[in-house]
Amino acid sequence: KDTKLRASQGHRFGMSRFVFKAVQELRIHFCQKGKSSAGLRDFVKSNYAEMKKVNPMVPILVREAEGIEPTVTARFDKGLEASISMTDMNEKTIGSKFKDLCN
């Protein structure tokens, strides 16, 4: 009973917004100082724990490198990959792009 209650509360509060249905691996790249990466840095800081909690079997790799373009790459079955540039996007827009990419 307690487990069902916690699961329904998580869904009610939006925990399912980062469930990755077909993603085998997620790679997030950004610059640790660059202004164009600020939105993605903030997004990762705010949402990484939730994404990992609802996708415990999906590797989520976060890489920081000076001067790199902020991107998110999802790997799917059979090695197919899709990437999205997150340059100069705010947290809300990035959340929407994550949803489009991963679902």
Short mmCIF file of N, CA and C in Angstrom, two decimals:
data_model
loop_
_atom_site.label_atom_id
_atom_site.label_comp_id
_atom_site.label_asym_id
_atom_site.label_seq_id
_atom_site.Cartn_x
_atom_site.Cartn_y
_atom_site.Cartn_z
N LYS A 1 0.83 -1.20 0.00
CA LYS A 1 0.00 0.00 0.00
C LYS A 1 0.87 1.25 0.00
N ASP A 2 1.90 1.28 0.83
CA ASP A 2 2.78 2.44 0.91
C ASP A 2 3.49 2.68 -0.44
N THR A 3 3.91 1.61 -1.11
CA THR A 3 4.59 1.73 -2.41
C THR A 3 3.64 2.32 -3.44
N LYS A 4 2.39 1.86 -3.46
CA LYS A 4 1.41 2.39 -4.42
C LYS A 4 1.16 3.87 -4.18
N LEU A 5 1.11 4.26 -2.93
CA LEU A 5 0.87 5.66 -2.60
C LEU A 5 2.03 6.53 -3.09
N ARG A 6 3.25 6.10 -2.83
CA ARG A 6 4.41 6.88 -3.28
C ARG A 6 4.47 6.95 -4.81
N ALA A 7 4.17 5.86 -5.48
CA ALA A 7 4.20 5.86 -6.95
C ALA A 7 3.15 6.81 -7.52
N SER A 8 1.95 6.80 -6.94
CA SER A 8 0.91 7.69 -7.45
C SER A 8 1.23 9.15 -7.13
N GLN A 9 1.85 9.41 -6.00
CA GLN A 9 2.24 10.78 -5.67
C GLN A 9 3.29 11.29 -6.64
N GLY A 10 4.26 10.44 -6.98
CA GLY A 10 5.29 10.83 -7.93
C GLY A 10 4.69 11.19 -9.27
N HIS A 11 3.75 10.38 -9.75
CA HIS A 11 3.11 10.66 -11.03
C HIS A 11 2.30 11.95 -10.94
N ARG A 12 1.60 12.14 -9.84
CA ARG A 12 0.77 13.33 -9.67
C ARG A 12 1.60 14.61 -9.69
N PHE A 13 2.82 14.55 -9.17
CA PHE A 13 3.66 15.72 -9.12
C PHE A 13 4.59 15.83 -10.32
N GLY A 14 4.36 15.08 -11.39
CA GLY A 14 5.09 15.26 -12.63
C GLY A 14 6.37 14.45 -12.76
N MET A 15 6.58 13.43 -11.94
CA MET A 15 7.80 12.64 -12.03
C MET A 15 7.93 11.95 -13.38
N SER A 16 6.81 11.71 -14.06
CA SER A 16 6.87 10.98 -15.32
C SER A 16 7.29 11.86 -16.49
N ARG A 17 7.50 13.15 -16.28
CA ARG A 17 7.82 14.01 -17.42
C ARG A 17 9.17 13.69 -18.04
N PHE A 18 10.03 12.97 -17.34
CA PHE A 18 11.34 12.60 -17.87
C PHE A 18 11.50 11.11 -18.05
N VAL A 19 10.41 10.36 -18.25
CA VAL A 19 10.53 8.94 -18.53
C VAL A 19 10.95 8.78 -19.98
N PHE A 20 12.10 8.14 -20.19
CA PHE A 20 12.63 7.95 -21.53
C PHE A 20 12.21 6.58 -22.04
N LYS A 21 11.28 6.54 -22.97
CA LYS A 21 10.69 5.28 -23.41
C LYS A 21 11.62 4.40 -24.22
N ALA A 22 12.35 4.95 -25.17
CA ALA A 22 13.18 4.13 -26.06
C ALA A 22 14.66 4.50 -25.98
N VAL A 23 15.03 5.37 -25.09
CA VAL A 23 16.41 5.84 -25.01
C VAL A 23 17.29 4.79 -24.33
N GLN A 24 18.42 4.48 -24.98
CA GLN A 24 19.39 3.54 -24.41
C GLN A 24 20.50 4.27 -23.64
N GLU A 25 20.77 5.52 -24.05
CA GLU A 25 21.81 6.31 -23.41
C GLU A 25 21.54 7.78 -23.72
N LEU A 26 21.85 8.64 -22.77
CA LEU A 26 21.67 10.07 -22.95
C LEU A 26 23.00 10.76 -22.65
N ARG A 27 23.46 11.60 -23.60
CA ARG A 27 24.71 12.34 -23.41
C ARG A 27 24.42 13.83 -23.43
N ILE A 28 24.90 14.51 -22.41
CA ILE A 28 24.68 15.95 -22.26
C ILE A 28 26.06 16.62 -22.24
N HIS A 29 26.27 17.55 -23.17
CA HIS A 29 27.55 18.26 -23.27
C HIS A 29 27.31 19.75 -23.12
N PHE A 30 28.15 20.40 -22.32
CA PHE A 30 28.07 21.85 -22.20
C PHE A 30 29.37 22.42 -21.66
N CYS A 31 29.52 23.72 -21.83
CA CYS A 31 30.68 24.45 -21.31
C CYS A 31 30.39 24.86 -19.87
N GLN A 32 31.35 24.67 -18.98
CA GLN A 32 31.12 24.97 -17.57
C GLN A 32 31.05 26.47 -17.28
N LYS A 33 31.48 27.32 -18.21
CA LYS A 33 31.48 28.76 -17.98
C LYS A 33 30.73 29.56 -19.04
N GLY A 34 30.58 29.01 -20.23
CA GLY A 34 30.02 29.76 -21.35
C GLY A 34 28.57 30.19 -21.15
N LYS A 35 28.29 31.41 -21.59
CA LYS A 35 26.94 31.96 -21.47
C LYS A 35 25.91 31.14 -22.28
N SER A 36 26.33 30.64 -23.44
CA SER A 36 25.40 29.89 -24.29
C SER A 36 25.00 28.55 -23.66
N SER A 37 25.75 28.09 -22.67
CA SER A 37 25.45 26.83 -21.98
C SER A 37 24.70 27.02 -20.67
N ALA A 38 24.45 28.26 -20.27
CA ALA A 38 23.87 28.53 -18.95
C ALA A 38 22.54 27.82 -18.74
N GLY A 39 21.66 27.84 -19.73
CA GLY A 39 20.35 27.20 -19.59
C GLY A 39 20.47 25.70 -19.40
N LEU A 40 21.34 25.05 -20.16
CA LEU A 40 21.51 23.60 -20.03
C LEU A 40 22.17 23.26 -18.71
N ARG A 41 23.14 24.05 -18.28
CA ARG A 41 23.75 23.82 -16.95
C ARG A 41 22.70 23.89 -15.86
N ASP A 42 21.86 24.93 -15.90
CA ASP A 42 20.80 25.09 -14.90
C ASP A 42 19.80 23.95 -14.97
N PHE A 43 19.46 23.54 -16.18
CA PHE A 43 18.51 22.43 -16.36
C PHE A 43 19.05 21.16 -15.73
N VAL A 44 20.31 20.85 -16.00
CA VAL A 44 20.91 19.63 -15.44
C VAL A 44 20.95 19.72 -13.92
N LYS A 45 21.35 20.87 -13.40
CA LYS A 45 21.41 21.06 -11.95
C LYS A 45 20.04 20.83 -11.30
N SER A 46 18.99 21.30 -11.95
CA SER A 46 17.64 21.21 -11.40
C SER A 46 16.96 19.86 -11.63
N ASN A 47 17.34 19.13 -12.69
CA ASN A 47 16.56 17.97 -13.10
C ASN A 47 17.31 16.64 -13.17
N TYR A 48 18.62 16.64 -13.01
CA TYR A 48 19.37 15.39 -13.15
C TYR A 48 18.87 14.31 -12.19
N ALA A 49 18.70 14.64 -10.94
CA ALA A 49 18.29 13.64 -9.95
C ALA A 49 16.95 13.02 -10.32
N GLU A 50 16.00 13.83 -10.77
CA GLU A 50 14.69 13.31 -11.16
C GLU A 50 14.81 12.41 -12.39
N MET A 51 15.59 12.85 -13.39
CA MET A 51 15.76 12.03 -14.60
C MET A 51 16.36 10.68 -14.25
N LYS A 52 17.35 10.67 -13.39
CA LYS A 52 18.01 9.41 -13.01
C LYS A 52 17.08 8.53 -12.19
N LYS A 53 16.28 9.15 -11.34
CA LYS A 53 15.36 8.39 -10.49
C LYS A 53 14.31 7.64 -11.32
N VAL A 54 13.77 8.29 -12.33
CA VAL A 54 12.72 7.65 -13.12
C VAL A 54 13.27 6.83 -14.29
N ASN A 55 14.59 6.89 -14.51
CA ASN A 55 15.25 6.11 -15.57
C ASN A 55 16.53 5.46 -15.02
N PRO A 56 16.42 4.63 -14.00
CA PRO A 56 17.62 4.12 -13.33
C PRO A 56 18.51 3.26 -14.23
N MET A 57 17.98 2.68 -15.28
CA MET A 57 18.76 1.79 -16.14
C MET A 57 19.36 2.53 -17.35
N VAL A 58 19.04 3.79 -17.52
CA VAL A 58 19.55 4.56 -18.66
C VAL A 58 20.79 5.34 -18.23
N PRO A 59 21.93 5.07 -18.87
CA PRO A 59 23.11 5.88 -18.56
C PRO A 59 22.88 7.33 -18.99
N ILE A 60 23.09 8.25 -18.08
CA ILE A 60 22.99 9.68 -18.39
C ILE A 60 24.39 10.26 -18.15
N LEU A 61 25.07 10.58 -19.25
CA LEU A 61 26.44 11.04 -19.19
C LEU A 61 26.48 12.56 -19.33
N VAL A 62 27.07 13.22 -18.38
CA VAL A 62 27.19 14.67 -18.40
C VAL A 62 28.67 15.00 -18.58
N ARG A 63 28.96 15.74 -19.64
CA ARG A 63 30.35 16.10 -19.95
C ARG A 63 30.48 17.61 -20.07
N GLU A 64 31.46 18.16 -19.37
CA GLU A 64 31.76 19.59 -19.44
C GLU A 64 33.08 19.75 -20.17
N ALA A 65 33.11 20.71 -21.10
CA ALA A 65 34.35 21.02 -21.82
C ALA A 65 34.31 22.48 -22.22
N GLU A 66 35.44 23.14 -22.06
CA GLU A 66 35.50 24.57 -22.34
C GLU A 66 35.23 24.84 -23.82
N GLY A 67 34.32 25.78 -24.06
CA GLY A 67 34.02 26.23 -25.40
C GLY A 67 33.14 25.33 -26.24
N ILE A 68 32.64 24.23 -25.68
CA ILE A 68 31.82 23.30 -26.46
C ILE A 68 30.38 23.81 -26.59
N GLU A 69 29.75 23.48 -27.71
CA GLU A 69 28.36 23.83 -27.93
C GLU A 69 27.48 22.96 -27.03
N PRO A 70 26.51 23.55 -26.34
CA PRO A 70 25.63 22.74 -25.49
C PRO A 70 24.71 21.88 -26.35
N THR A 71 24.82 20.57 -26.19
CA THR A 71 23.99 19.64 -26.95
C THR A 71 23.54 18.49 -26.07
N VAL A 72 22.45 17.87 -26.50
CA VAL A 72 21.96 16.65 -25.88
C VAL A 72 21.82 15.62 -26.99
N THR A 73 22.37 14.44 -26.76
CA THR A 73 22.31 13.36 -27.74
C THR A 73 21.67 12.15 -27.08
N ALA A 74 20.69 11.58 -27.75
CA ALA A 74 20.04 10.37 -27.27
C ALA A 74 20.39 9.23 -28.22
N ARG A 75 20.77 8.09 -27.64
CA ARG A 75 21.03 6.89 -28.44
C ARG A 75 19.85 5.95 -28.24
N PHE A 76 19.35 5.42 -29.35
CA PHE A 76 18.19 4.54 -29.34
C PHE A 76 18.61 3.14 -29.76
N ASP A 77 17.64 2.24 -29.90
CA ASP A 77 17.90 0.89 -30.38
C ASP A 77 18.64 0.92 -31.70
N LYS A 78 19.43 -0.12 -31.94
CA LYS A 78 20.17 -0.31 -33.19
C LYS A 78 21.15 0.81 -33.48
N GLY A 79 21.60 1.50 -32.45
CA GLY A 79 22.63 2.51 -32.61
C GLY A 79 22.18 3.83 -33.21
N LEU A 80 20.90 4.01 -33.41
CA LEU A 80 20.40 5.27 -33.94
C LEU A 80 20.58 6.36 -32.91
N GLU A 81 20.99 7.55 -33.36
CA GLU A 81 21.21 8.68 -32.46
C GLU A 81 20.52 9.92 -33.01
N ALA A 82 20.13 10.78 -32.08
CA ALA A 82 19.57 12.08 -32.43
C ALA A 82 20.16 13.10 -31.46
N SER A 83 20.53 14.26 -32.00
CA SER A 83 21.12 15.33 -31.19
C SER A 83 20.35 16.62 -31.39
N ILE A 84 20.33 17.42 -30.33
CA ILE A 84 19.71 18.74 -30.40
C ILE A 84 20.66 19.75 -29.76
N SER A 85 20.88 20.85 -30.46
CA SER A 85 21.66 21.94 -29.89
C SER A 85 20.80 22.67 -28.87
N MET A 86 21.37 23.01 -27.73
CA MET A 86 20.65 23.72 -26.68
C MET A 86 21.23 25.12 -26.46
N THR A 87 21.89 25.66 -27.49
CA THR A 87 22.56 26.96 -27.41
C THR A 87 21.58 28.08 -27.06
N ASP A 88 21.90 28.82 -26.02
CA ASP A 88 21.15 30.00 -25.59
C ASP A 88 19.68 29.73 -25.26
N MET A 89 19.34 28.51 -24.87
CA MET A 89 17.95 28.20 -24.50
C MET A 89 17.78 28.31 -22.99
N ASN A 90 16.56 28.66 -22.57
CA ASN A 90 16.27 28.70 -21.14
C ASN A 90 15.82 27.32 -20.66
N GLU A 91 15.70 27.17 -19.36
CA GLU A 91 15.35 25.88 -18.76
C GLU A 91 14.03 25.32 -19.27
N LYS A 92 13.03 26.16 -19.41
CA LYS A 92 11.71 25.71 -19.86
C LYS A 92 11.77 25.17 -21.29
N THR A 93 12.45 25.89 -22.17
CA THR A 93 12.59 25.44 -23.55
C THR A 93 13.37 24.14 -23.62
N ILE A 94 14.42 24.04 -22.81
CA ILE A 94 15.22 22.83 -22.79
C ILE A 94 14.37 21.64 -22.33
N GLY A 95 13.52 21.83 -21.32
CA GLY A 95 12.64 20.75 -20.87
C GLY A 95 11.74 20.26 -22.00
N SER A 96 11.23 21.17 -22.79
CA SER A 96 10.38 20.82 -23.93
C SER A 96 11.18 20.05 -24.98
N LYS A 97 12.40 20.50 -25.25
CA LYS A 97 13.26 19.82 -26.24
C LYS A 97 13.63 18.43 -25.77
N PHE A 98 13.90 18.26 -24.48
CA PHE A 98 14.17 16.93 -23.92
C PHE A 98 12.99 16.00 -24.18
N LYS A 99 11.82 16.48 -23.92
CA LYS A 99 10.61 15.67 -24.12
C LYS A 99 10.49 15.25 -25.58
N ASP A 100 10.70 16.21 -26.50
CA ASP A 100 10.63 15.89 -27.94
C ASP A 100 11.67 14.87 -28.34
N LEU A 101 12.88 15.01 -27.83
CA LEU A 101 13.98 14.13 -28.21
C LEU A 101 13.81 12.72 -27.66
N CYS A 102 13.37 12.61 -26.43
CA CYS A 102 13.41 11.33 -25.72
C CYS A 102 12.11 10.54 -25.74
N ASN A 103 11.05 11.11 -26.26
CA ASN A 103 9.77 10.37 -26.25
C ASN A 103 9.15 10.23 -27.59
#
